Amino acid sequence: MMTVKHFSLEYDKVNEQGTYSPGEVLTGKVTVVTSKKIKVQCFLVKAKGKAKVTWHEQDGQTPVVHSNKKKYFYFEHIILQDKNKGDGSEIMGPGRNVYPFSFVIPNTDMPSTYKGKWGEITYSLRAQLTQSIWLVHKTKTEFPFLTKSEFPFASKSEMILIGLKEQQHATRISFFGSGKITLNVTSEKMGLKQGEAMGVFVEVLNDSARRVIPKFCLCEKQTFVARSKKTVHTKDILFGTGVAVPAESRQTITKVLRIPPQLPPTFFNCCMMKLEYRIKVTLDVPLMRDSEIKLPLVILQGSPKPHQQKPERSVWFSKLPG
């Protein structure tokens, strides 16, 4: 019968989210319950931070795997270690045994915990109790890591920081058989915190013979890099449709975009993956090309501020010809 009845690992939660950041001390405990005293060769806890990407492609008839990984830190904390390297001279008593541990997380710029389509950034703890070469007990848990960088995407571009609070706008003119459609889109700003909301304003000048309906999406773009190879995964999150704009008419539509609080923030501070977002507005018109507009959007970490409703028609729209 197994003498080790219970083997668990847990870390101390220092805040509601249970997150840790660079420079902080990570503490926890390992609990071992045994039915009798046992001999131990080695008993240790490991802390690791790493990023890893993997995806598969087909090169003709040959499947190709692209992968890469990066280690941010690796530490070991030895709880028990026999003195003669393998003779099992250390003894653990019967019953419930609790062993505390602690690690200082390096105070360097590391990306937050993230899991994407073909890659992930993980921070984990592992405990290993070795009784003999044939009898090894293991357990693992991951802890959420949060970067200290307020802007983990703009380390090389101060212009992005300046533009976070600026209004974004774009125009698209499309032509097809029954006429011309002009689409003007404005968002209140480029930077939004998780859970925050803002208005997206759309003006449609419909000079065609059919009605059109604007659709609003939040576009997520994940980029993964393995040495010289790159792959991209995109996903659209629909957050609403506008009212129909009749033929030969002009109408302004306002939609409130609310960022889901659980949506990961934008980041660029990982050499193997990055996460970007766009606001996309399209016109639901069959067989019509170039009927979409994308505006940049940066999702920031942190508690959102209450959304303040703005006038349905922005100042920028008022400058358009009647």
Coordinates of C-alpha atoms in Angstrom, one line a residue:
M1 CA 0.0 0.0 0.0
M2 CA 1.1 3.6 -0.7
T3 CA 2.4 5.2 2.5
V4 CA 2.0 8.8 1.1
K5 CA -1.8 9.4 1.4
H6 CA -1.9 13.1 0.4
F7 CA 0.5 15.4 -1.4
S8 CA -0.6 18.9 -2.3
L9 CA 0.9 22.3 -3.1
E10 CA -0.7 25.7 -2.7
Y11 CA 0.5 29.3 -2.7
D12 CA -0.7 32.2 -0.6
K13 CA -3.1 34.7 -2.2
V14 CA -2.0 38.2 -1.3
N15 CA -4.9 39.9 -3.1
E16 CA -8.4 39.1 -4.4
Q17 CA -7.2 38.0 -7.9
G18 CA -4.3 35.9 -6.4
T19 CA -1.9 37.6 -8.8
Y20 CA 1.8 38.1 -8.3
S21 CA 4.1 40.7 -10.0
P22 CA 7.9 41.3 -10.5
G23 CA 9.9 41.8 -7.3
E24 CA 7.2 40.3 -5.0
V25 CA 7.8 37.4 -2.6
L26 CA 5.8 34.3 -3.5
T27 CA 5.0 32.2 -0.5
G28 CA 3.1 28.9 0.0
K29 CA 3.2 25.5 1.5
V30 CA 3.5 21.8 0.6
T31 CA 1.4 19.3 2.6
V32 CA 2.3 15.7 2.9
V33 CA 0.2 13.1 4.8
T34 CA 1.8 9.7 5.4
S35 CA 0.6 6.6 7.1
K36 CA 4.0 5.9 8.7
K37 CA 7.5 7.4 8.7
I38 CA 9.2 7.3 5.3
K39 CA 12.7 7.7 4.0
V40 CA 13.3 10.6 1.6
Q41 CA 16.0 11.0 -1.0
C42 CA 14.9 14.5 -2.2
F43 CA 12.0 16.8 -1.5
L44 CA 11.9 20.2 -3.3
V45 CA 9.7 22.9 -4.8
K46 CA 10.3 24.6 -8.2
A47 CA 9.1 27.9 -9.5
K48 CA 9.2 28.6 -13.2
G49 CA 8.1 31.3 -15.7
K50 CA 8.1 30.5 -19.4
A51 CA 6.5 31.2 -22.8
K52 CA 5.9 28.5 -25.4
V53 CA 4.5 28.5 -28.9
T54 CA 3.7 25.5 -31.1
W55 CA 1.7 25.1 -34.3
H56 CA 1.6 22.6 -37.2
E57 CA 1.7 23.2 -40.9
Q58 CA 1.6 21.0 -44.0
D59 CA 4.6 21.2 -46.4
G60 CA 3.3 19.2 -49.3
Q61 CA 2.8 15.7 -47.9
T62 CA 5.1 16.4 -44.9
P63 CA 3.7 17.8 -41.6
V64 CA 5.9 20.4 -40.1
V65 CA 6.0 21.5 -36.5
H66 CA 7.0 25.0 -35.6
S67 CA 7.8 25.6 -31.9
N68 CA 9.9 27.8 -29.6
K69 CA 10.1 28.5 -25.9
K70 CA 11.6 31.1 -23.6
K71 CA 12.4 30.7 -19.9
Y72 CA 11.9 33.9 -17.7
F73 CA 13.1 32.4 -14.5
Y74 CA 13.7 29.0 -12.8
F75 CA 14.3 28.4 -9.1
E76 CA 14.5 25.4 -6.7
H77 CA 13.8 25.4 -3.0
I78 CA 15.1 22.2 -1.4
I79 CA 13.0 21.2 1.6
L80 CA 14.7 17.9 2.4
Q81 CA 17.9 16.4 0.8
D82 CA 19.6 13.2 2.0
K83 CA 23.3 13.7 2.9
N84 CA 24.7 10.9 0.8
K85 CA 23.0 11.6 -2.5
G86 CA 20.5 8.7 -2.7
D87 CA 20.7 6.6 0.4
G88 CA 17.3 7.9 1.7
S89 CA 18.8 9.0 5.0
E90 CA 16.3 11.8 5.6
I91 CA 13.2 10.8 7.5
M92 CA 9.6 12.3 7.3
G93 CA 7.4 11.5 10.2
P94 CA 3.9 9.9 10.0
G95 CA 0.8 12.0 9.9
R96 CA 0.3 15.5 8.4
N97 CA 3.5 17.4 7.5
V98 CA 3.4 21.0 6.3
Y99 CA 6.5 22.7 4.8
P100 CA 6.5 26.4 3.9
F101 CA 8.5 27.8 1.0
S102 CA 9.1 31.2 -0.6
F103 CA 10.6 32.6 -3.8
V104 CA 11.5 36.2 -4.8
I105 CA 10.1 36.8 -8.3
P106 CA 12.7 38.6 -10.4
N107 CA 12.1 42.3 -10.8
T108 CA 12.3 42.4 -14.6
D109 CA 9.8 43.1 -17.4
M110 CA 7.9 39.9 -18.0
P111 CA 4.6 39.4 -19.8
S112 CA 1.4 38.6 -17.9
T113 CA -0.1 35.1 -17.9
Y114 CA -1.7 34.4 -21.2
K115 CA -3.1 31.4 -23.1
G116 CA -3.8 31.8 -26.8
K117 CA -4.6 29.6 -29.8
W118 CA -1.0 28.3 -30.4
G119 CA 1.0 29.6 -27.5
E120 CA 0.9 30.4 -23.8
I121 CA 2.8 32.3 -21.1
T122 CA 2.6 30.4 -17.8
Y123 CA 4.0 30.8 -14.3
S124 CA 3.9 27.6 -12.2
L125 CA 5.0 25.9 -9.0
R126 CA 6.0 22.2 -8.8
A127 CA 6.7 20.0 -5.8
Q128 CA 8.5 16.7 -6.1
L129 CA 9.0 14.1 -3.3
T130 CA 11.5 11.3 -4.3
Q131 CA 11.6 8.3 -2.1
S132 CA 13.5 6.1 -4.5
I133 CA 14.2 5.9 -8.3
W134 CA 10.9 4.0 -8.6
L135 CA 8.8 6.0 -6.2
V136 CA 8.4 9.7 -7.1
H137 CA 5.4 11.9 -6.1
K138 CA 4.7 15.1 -8.1
T139 CA 2.2 17.9 -8.0
K140 CA 1.8 21.2 -9.8
T141 CA -0.2 24.4 -9.7
E142 CA -0.1 27.6 -11.8
F143 CA -0.3 31.1 -10.4
P144 CA -1.6 34.2 -12.3
F145 CA 1.2 36.6 -13.0
L146 CA 0.6 40.3 -13.7
T147 CA 3.2 42.5 -15.4
K148 CA 4.2 45.7 -13.7
S149 CA 4.3 47.5 -17.0
E150 CA 1.3 49.8 -17.3
F151 CA 1.8 49.8 -21.1
P152 CA 3.3 46.4 -22.1
F153 CA 3.0 47.4 -25.7
A154 CA 4.6 50.9 -26.0
S155 CA 8.2 50.5 -24.7
K156 CA 9.5 51.7 -28.1
S157 CA 6.8 54.1 -29.1
E158 CA 5.7 57.1 -27.0
M159 CA 3.4 58.2 -29.8
I160 CA 1.1 55.3 -28.9
L161 CA 0.8 56.7 -25.3
I162 CA -0.1 60.1 -26.6
G163 CA -2.7 58.7 -28.8
L164 CA -4.5 56.5 -26.2
K165 CA -6.9 59.3 -25.2
E166 CA -7.3 60.7 -28.7
Q167 CA -10.4 60.3 -30.9
Q168 CA -10.0 57.9 -33.8
H169 CA -11.8 58.2 -37.1
A170 CA -11.8 56.9 -40.6
T171 CA -13.8 57.1 -43.8
R172 CA -14.6 54.5 -46.5
I173 CA -16.4 55.2 -49.8
S174 CA -17.7 52.1 -51.6
F175 CA -19.2 51.8 -55.1
F176 CA -21.4 49.1 -56.5
G177 CA -24.1 48.7 -59.1
S178 CA -26.9 50.8 -57.6
G179 CA -24.8 53.7 -56.3
K180 CA -22.3 55.0 -53.7
I181 CA -22.1 54.5 -49.9
T182 CA -19.9 56.6 -47.6
L183 CA -19.1 55.2 -44.2
N184 CA -17.6 57.5 -41.5
V185 CA -16.6 55.9 -38.2
T186 CA -15.4 57.6 -35.0
S187 CA -14.4 56.1 -31.6
E188 CA -14.1 58.2 -28.5
K189 CA -10.5 57.1 -27.9
M190 CA -7.9 54.4 -28.6
G191 CA -7.2 53.1 -25.1
L192 CA -9.8 51.3 -22.9
K193 CA -9.4 49.4 -19.6
Q194 CA -10.9 46.0 -19.1
G195 CA -14.6 46.3 -18.4
E196 CA -14.7 49.9 -19.6
A197 CA -17.1 51.2 -22.3
M198 CA -17.1 53.9 -24.9
G199 CA -19.2 55.1 -27.8
V200 CA -18.6 54.2 -31.4
F201 CA -20.3 56.6 -33.8
V202 CA -21.1 55.7 -37.4
E203 CA -22.5 58.0 -40.1
V204 CA -23.8 56.3 -43.2
L205 CA -24.4 58.3 -46.4
N206 CA -26.4 55.9 -48.5
D207 CA -26.7 57.1 -52.1
S208 CA -27.5 53.6 -53.3
A209 CA -30.8 52.0 -54.2
R210 CA -30.9 49.5 -51.4
R211 CA -30.9 49.7 -47.6
V212 CA -27.8 48.8 -45.6
I213 CA -27.2 47.7 -42.0
P214 CA -23.9 48.4 -40.1
K215 CA -22.4 45.7 -37.9
F216 CA -20.0 46.3 -35.0
C217 CA -17.2 43.8 -34.1
L218 CA -14.3 43.7 -31.7
C219 CA -11.4 42.0 -33.7
E220 CA -8.8 40.1 -31.7
K221 CA -5.4 39.3 -33.4
Q222 CA -3.0 36.8 -31.9
T223 CA 0.5 36.6 -33.5
F224 CA 2.9 33.8 -32.8
V225 CA 6.6 33.6 -33.8
A226 CA 8.9 30.6 -33.9
R227 CA 12.3 31.6 -35.0
S228 CA 11.8 32.9 -38.6
K229 CA 8.3 31.6 -39.0
K230 CA 5.1 33.4 -38.0
T231 CA 1.4 32.6 -37.9
V232 CA -1.7 34.6 -37.0
H233 CA -5.0 33.7 -35.4
T234 CA -7.9 36.2 -35.6
K235 CA -11.3 36.2 -34.0
D236 CA -14.3 38.6 -34.3
I237 CA -16.5 39.3 -31.3
L238 CA -19.8 40.8 -32.4
F239 CA -21.1 43.5 -30.1
G240 CA -24.1 44.8 -32.0
T241 CA -25.8 45.8 -35.2
G242 CA -27.2 49.2 -36.1
V243 CA -30.5 50.1 -37.5
A244 CA -31.1 49.8 -41.2
V245 CA -30.3 52.8 -43.3
P246 CA -32.8 53.2 -46.1
A247 CA -31.8 53.8 -49.7
E248 CA -31.1 57.5 -50.6
S249 CA -30.7 58.6 -47.0
R250 CA -28.2 59.6 -44.4
Q251 CA -28.1 58.4 -40.8
T252 CA -25.9 58.5 -37.7
I253 CA -25.8 55.5 -35.4
T254 CA -24.2 55.2 -31.9
K255 CA -23.2 51.9 -30.3
V256 CA -21.6 51.5 -26.9
L257 CA -18.6 49.1 -27.0
R258 CA -18.1 47.5 -23.6
I259 CA -14.8 45.6 -23.1
P260 CA -15.4 42.2 -21.4
P261 CA -13.6 42.4 -18.0
Q262 CA -12.0 39.0 -18.6
L263 CA -10.6 39.9 -22.0
P264 CA -6.7 39.8 -21.9
P265 CA -5.1 43.2 -22.3
T266 CA -3.0 44.2 -25.4
F267 CA 0.7 43.2 -25.0
F268 CA 3.9 43.3 -27.1
N269 CA 6.4 42.5 -24.4
C270 CA 6.9 38.9 -25.4
C271 CA 9.3 38.0 -28.2
M272 CA 7.3 35.0 -29.4
M273 CA 3.7 36.3 -29.2
K274 CA 1.6 39.5 -29.1
L275 CA -2.0 40.4 -28.8
E276 CA -3.8 43.2 -30.6
Y277 CA -7.3 44.5 -31.1
R278 CA -9.3 46.6 -33.6
I279 CA -12.8 47.9 -33.8
K280 CA -14.4 46.8 -37.0
V281 CA -17.5 48.3 -38.6
T282 CA -19.0 46.6 -41.7
L283 CA -22.0 47.1 -43.9
D284 CA -24.2 44.1 -44.5
V285 CA -24.5 44.4 -48.2
P286 CA -24.4 41.3 -50.5
L287 CA -21.6 41.3 -53.1
M288 CA -20.2 44.6 -51.9
R289 CA -16.4 44.9 -51.6
D290 CA -14.3 47.1 -49.3
S291 CA -17.3 47.8 -47.0
E292 CA -15.4 47.7 -43.7
I293 CA -13.5 50.1 -41.5
K294 CA -11.0 49.1 -38.7
L295 CA -9.9 51.4 -36.0
P296 CA -7.0 50.7 -33.6
L297 CA -7.9 49.7 -30.0
V298 CA -5.6 49.2 -27.1
I299 CA -7.0 47.3 -24.1
L300 CA -5.4 48.2 -20.8
Q301 CA -5.1 46.4 -17.5
G302 CA -6.9 47.8 -14.6
S303 CA -10.2 48.9 -13.1
P304 CA -12.4 50.8 -15.5
K305 CA -13.8 54.3 -15.0
P306 CA -17.6 54.8 -15.3
H307 CA -18.6 55.4 -18.9
Q308 CA -19.8 59.0 -19.6
Q309 CA -22.4 59.2 -22.3
K310 CA -21.6 61.6 -25.1
P311 CA -23.8 63.3 -27.6
E312 CA -25.1 61.0 -30.3
R313 CA -23.6 63.2 -32.9
S314 CA -19.9 64.1 -32.5
V315 CA -18.3 67.4 -33.4
W316 CA -16.4 65.6 -36.2
F317 CA -19.6 64.5 -37.9
S318 CA -21.0 68.1 -37.8
K319 CA -18.2 69.1 -40.2
L320 CA -19.4 66.7 -42.9
P321 CA -21.2 68.2 -45.9
G322 CA -25.0 68.0 -45.6

